[in-house]
């Protein structure tokens, strides 16, 4: 009997970690990426070319049993075409919604999931009106192709409007109320092919310059009420989209409420701690879900932290010399703002975890791109 083969649109570090988990389940992988140096290429067959190349699409579809994707900017048309040939999970509709911030917010609103106040912006006049309606401070964002804080500007006063329009205007935009949040959290949910769901404990996330730097899981002082609220919101999205696989939703926690910021229809950076810190990792559970296998337990094993390695890499030996630290390198060339790897810390108590994080920060502080 030949092995089941998963096709993955995108061959970045998320694809690489999906393959590392999928291999233990006996799955094979074919990746499709426009970068010949895609980090997942070492762990499966890599087809290189643009995502709308019809020849690659034929070859890709013919060599796989089902498909998934590991980043959101895959053309929806490609995913839809592929879905006529093999099962594509999560469904292309999830991809479509997550590619456009306004559609994403509309879905949240339709499902009664609170979001920051916002307005659609197409013209300079829209921006002036929206600034009155939404109020300042606010964040002006491109609706498409924004990630890691790219394509967004914080507007503090009226005089900031002109410069922001000059910088971002001309493409569809969204103006969002700037939320003075208490903290940022994310929920990772997974739904299998039969509709059964599981949820990881909420994660507390710390960003700098729009890029995730540190995640703590379970989120400190996590109340059952907040966990239930996040699971309830995630359930609405999973069921509305008839979703299969892992879904991440990022929230602002503000005055005891959760306001949805955005969703990712894939495994997520804030879930990397699950490799060592949960009974079943997000990567394994995504593979289990889409391969039609039973889901594994999402329970946390103690207290974890995840530190992203951005821009430059530390000495491997120095990191591994820290007890409780686990290093993951993605095989990427260093470059400004590039996510090159991460470190997971696992500990029996949150105090012990925080101590190890402080030691690692000291080691990493020699890095140019400090945490
Ligand atoms: P995003 O690309 O939407 O995830 O934004 C990147 C980061 O910018 C978020 O993780 C927040 O730290 C910050 N941010 C984005 N939108 C808002 C907002 N409406 N209010 C406050 N902070 C925001």
PDB file of N, CA and C and ligand atoms in Angstrom, residues 101 116 139 141 147-149 152 176-179 181 184 207 210 250 252 261-262, ligand 1:
ATOM      1  N   UNK A 101      -9.101  41.876   5.645  1.00  0.00           N
ATOM      2  CA  UNK A 101      -9.436  42.222   7.025  1.00  0.00           C
ATOM      3  C   UNK A 101     -10.899  42.611   7.213  1.00  0.00           C
ATOM      4  N   UNK A 116     -12.822  45.323  17.466  1.00  0.00           N
ATOM      5  CA  UNK A 116     -12.652  46.774  17.637  1.00  0.00           C
ATOM      6  C   UNK A 116     -13.549  47.505  16.634  1.00  0.00           C
ATOM      7  N   UNK A 139      -5.885  52.750  14.137  1.00  0.00           N
ATOM      8  CA  UNK A 139      -4.842  52.102  13.329  1.00  0.00           C
ATOM      9  C   UNK A 139      -5.371  51.969  11.907  1.00  0.00           C
ATOM     10  N   UNK A 141      -4.930  50.262   8.357  1.00  0.00           N
ATOM     11  CA  UNK A 141      -4.274  49.043   7.862  1.00  0.00           C
ATOM     12  C   UNK A 141      -4.699  48.759   6.428  1.00  0.00           C
ATOM     13  N   UNK A 147       0.971  41.548   7.227  1.00  0.00           N
ATOM     14  CA  UNK A 147       1.353  40.589   8.255  1.00  0.00           C
ATOM     15  C   UNK A 147       2.496  41.170   9.073  1.00  0.00           C
ATOM     16  N   UNK A 148       2.652  40.649  10.284  1.00  0.00           N
ATOM     17  CA  UNK A 148       3.722  41.113  11.178  1.00  0.00           C
ATOM     18  C   UNK A 148       3.808  42.649  11.226  1.00  0.00           C
ATOM     19  N   UNK A 149       2.637  43.294  11.286  1.00  0.00           N
ATOM     20  CA  UNK A 149       2.609  44.747  11.445  1.00  0.00           C
ATOM     21  C   UNK A 149       2.913  45.527  10.170  1.00  0.00           C
ATOM     22  N   UNK A 152       0.615  48.957   8.186  1.00  0.00           N
ATOM     23  CA  UNK A 152      -0.264  49.614   9.156  1.00  0.00           C
ATOM     24  C   UNK A 152       0.419  50.779   9.857  1.00  0.00           C
ATOM     25  N   UNK A 176      -9.202  51.077  12.210  1.00  0.00           N
ATOM     26  CA  UNK A 176      -9.673  50.419  13.435  1.00  0.00           C
ATOM     27  C   UNK A 176      -9.390  51.300  14.638  1.00  0.00           C
ATOM     28  N   UNK A 177     -10.304  51.320  15.553  1.00  0.00           N
ATOM     29  CA  UNK A 177     -10.073  51.995  16.832  1.00  0.00           C
ATOM     30  C   UNK A 177      -8.850  51.367  17.483  1.00  0.00           C
ATOM     31  N   UNK A 178      -7.946  52.176  17.988  1.00  0.00           N
ATOM     32  CA  UNK A 178      -6.791  51.633  18.711  1.00  0.00           C
ATOM     33  C   UNK A 178      -7.277  51.184  20.089  1.00  0.00           C
ATOM     34  N   UNK A 179      -7.135  49.897  20.377  1.00  0.00           N
ATOM     35  CA  UNK A 179      -7.659  49.340  21.635  1.00  0.00           C
ATOM     36  C   UNK A 179      -6.559  49.398  22.701  1.00  0.00           C
ATOM     37  N   UNK A 181      -5.563  47.724  25.024  1.00  0.00           N
ATOM     38  CA  UNK A 181      -5.828  46.390  25.600  1.00  0.00           C
ATOM     39  C   UNK A 181      -5.026  46.117  26.867  1.00  0.00           C
ATOM     40  N   UNK A 184      -2.683  40.833  24.881  1.00  0.00           N
ATOM     41  CA  UNK A 184      -3.075  40.127  23.660  1.00  0.00           C
ATOM     42  C   UNK A 184      -3.040  38.631  23.937  1.00  0.00           C
ATOM     43  N   UNK A 207       4.083  41.361  21.458  1.00  0.00           N
ATOM     44  CA  UNK A 207       4.603  41.784  20.160  1.00  0.00           C
ATOM     45  C   UNK A 207       5.518  42.993  20.339  1.00  0.00           C
ATOM     46  N   UNK A 210       4.980  45.074  15.852  1.00  0.00           N
ATOM     47  CA  UNK A 210       4.006  44.254  15.116  1.00  0.00           C
ATOM     48  C   UNK A 210       4.412  42.799  14.962  1.00  0.00           C
ATOM     49  N   UNK A 250      -6.654  35.656  17.047  1.00  0.00           N
ATOM     50  CA  UNK A 250      -5.946  36.575  17.946  1.00  0.00           C
ATOM     51  C   UNK A 250      -6.946  37.590  18.495  1.00  0.00           C
ATOM     52  N   UNK A 252      -7.726  40.912  21.478  1.00  0.00           N
ATOM     53  CA  UNK A 252      -7.297  41.877  22.489  1.00  0.00           C
ATOM     54  C   UNK A 252      -8.160  41.589  23.714  1.00  0.00           C
ATOM     55  N   UNK A 261      -9.140  40.331  16.796  1.00  0.00           N
ATOM     56  CA  UNK A 261      -8.321  41.147  15.902  1.00  0.00           C
ATOM     57  C   UNK A 261      -8.234  40.481  14.534  1.00  0.00           C
ATOM     58  N   UNK A 262      -7.740  39.246  14.511  1.00  0.00           N
ATOM     59  CA  UNK A 262      -7.681  38.552  13.216  1.00  0.00           C
ATOM     60  C   UNK A 262      -7.619  37.058  13.413  1.00  0.00           C
TER      61      UNK A 262
HETATM   62  P1  LIG B   1      -2.139  42.716  13.140  1.00  0.00           P
HETATM   63  O1  LIG B   1      -1.307  42.666  11.901  1.00  0.00           O
HETATM   64  O2  LIG B   1      -3.516  43.188  12.922  1.00  0.00           O
HETATM   65  O3  LIG B   1      -2.080  41.431  13.924  1.00  0.00           O
HETATM   66  O4  LIG B   1      -1.418  43.796  14.083  1.00  0.00           O
HETATM   67  C1  LIG B   1      -0.122  43.601  14.624  1.00  0.00           C
HETATM   68  C2  LIG B   1      -0.066  44.129  16.050  1.00  0.00           C
HETATM   69  O5  LIG B   1      -0.354  45.541  16.076  1.00  0.00           O
HETATM   70  C3  LIG B   1      -1.106  43.505  16.983  1.00  0.00           C
HETATM   71  O6  LIG B   1      -0.664  42.271  17.495  1.00  0.00           O
HETATM   72  C4  LIG B   1      -1.223  44.597  18.045  1.00  0.00           C
HETATM   73  O7  LIG B   1      -0.113  44.543  18.934  1.00  0.00           O
HETATM   74  C5  LIG B   1      -1.125  45.880  17.231  1.00  0.00           C
HETATM   75  N1  LIG B   1      -2.495  46.304  16.806  1.00  0.00           N
HETATM   76  C6  LIG B   1      -3.095  46.015  15.646  1.00  0.00           C
HETATM   77  N2  LIG B   1      -4.359  46.523  15.603  1.00  0.00           N
HETATM   78  C7  LIG B   1      -4.550  47.154  16.772  1.00  0.00           C
HETATM   79  C8  LIG B   1      -5.652  47.871  17.346  1.00  0.00           C
HETATM   80  N3  LIG B   1      -6.808  48.059  16.692  1.00  0.00           N
HETATM   81  N4  LIG B   1      -5.498  48.369  18.614  1.00  0.00           N
HETATM   82  C9  LIG B   1      -4.329  48.195  19.296  1.00  0.00           C
HETATM   83  N5  LIG B   1      -3.265  47.532  18.809  1.00  0.00           N
HETATM   84  C10 LIG B   1      -3.354  47.013  17.556  1.00  0.00           C
END
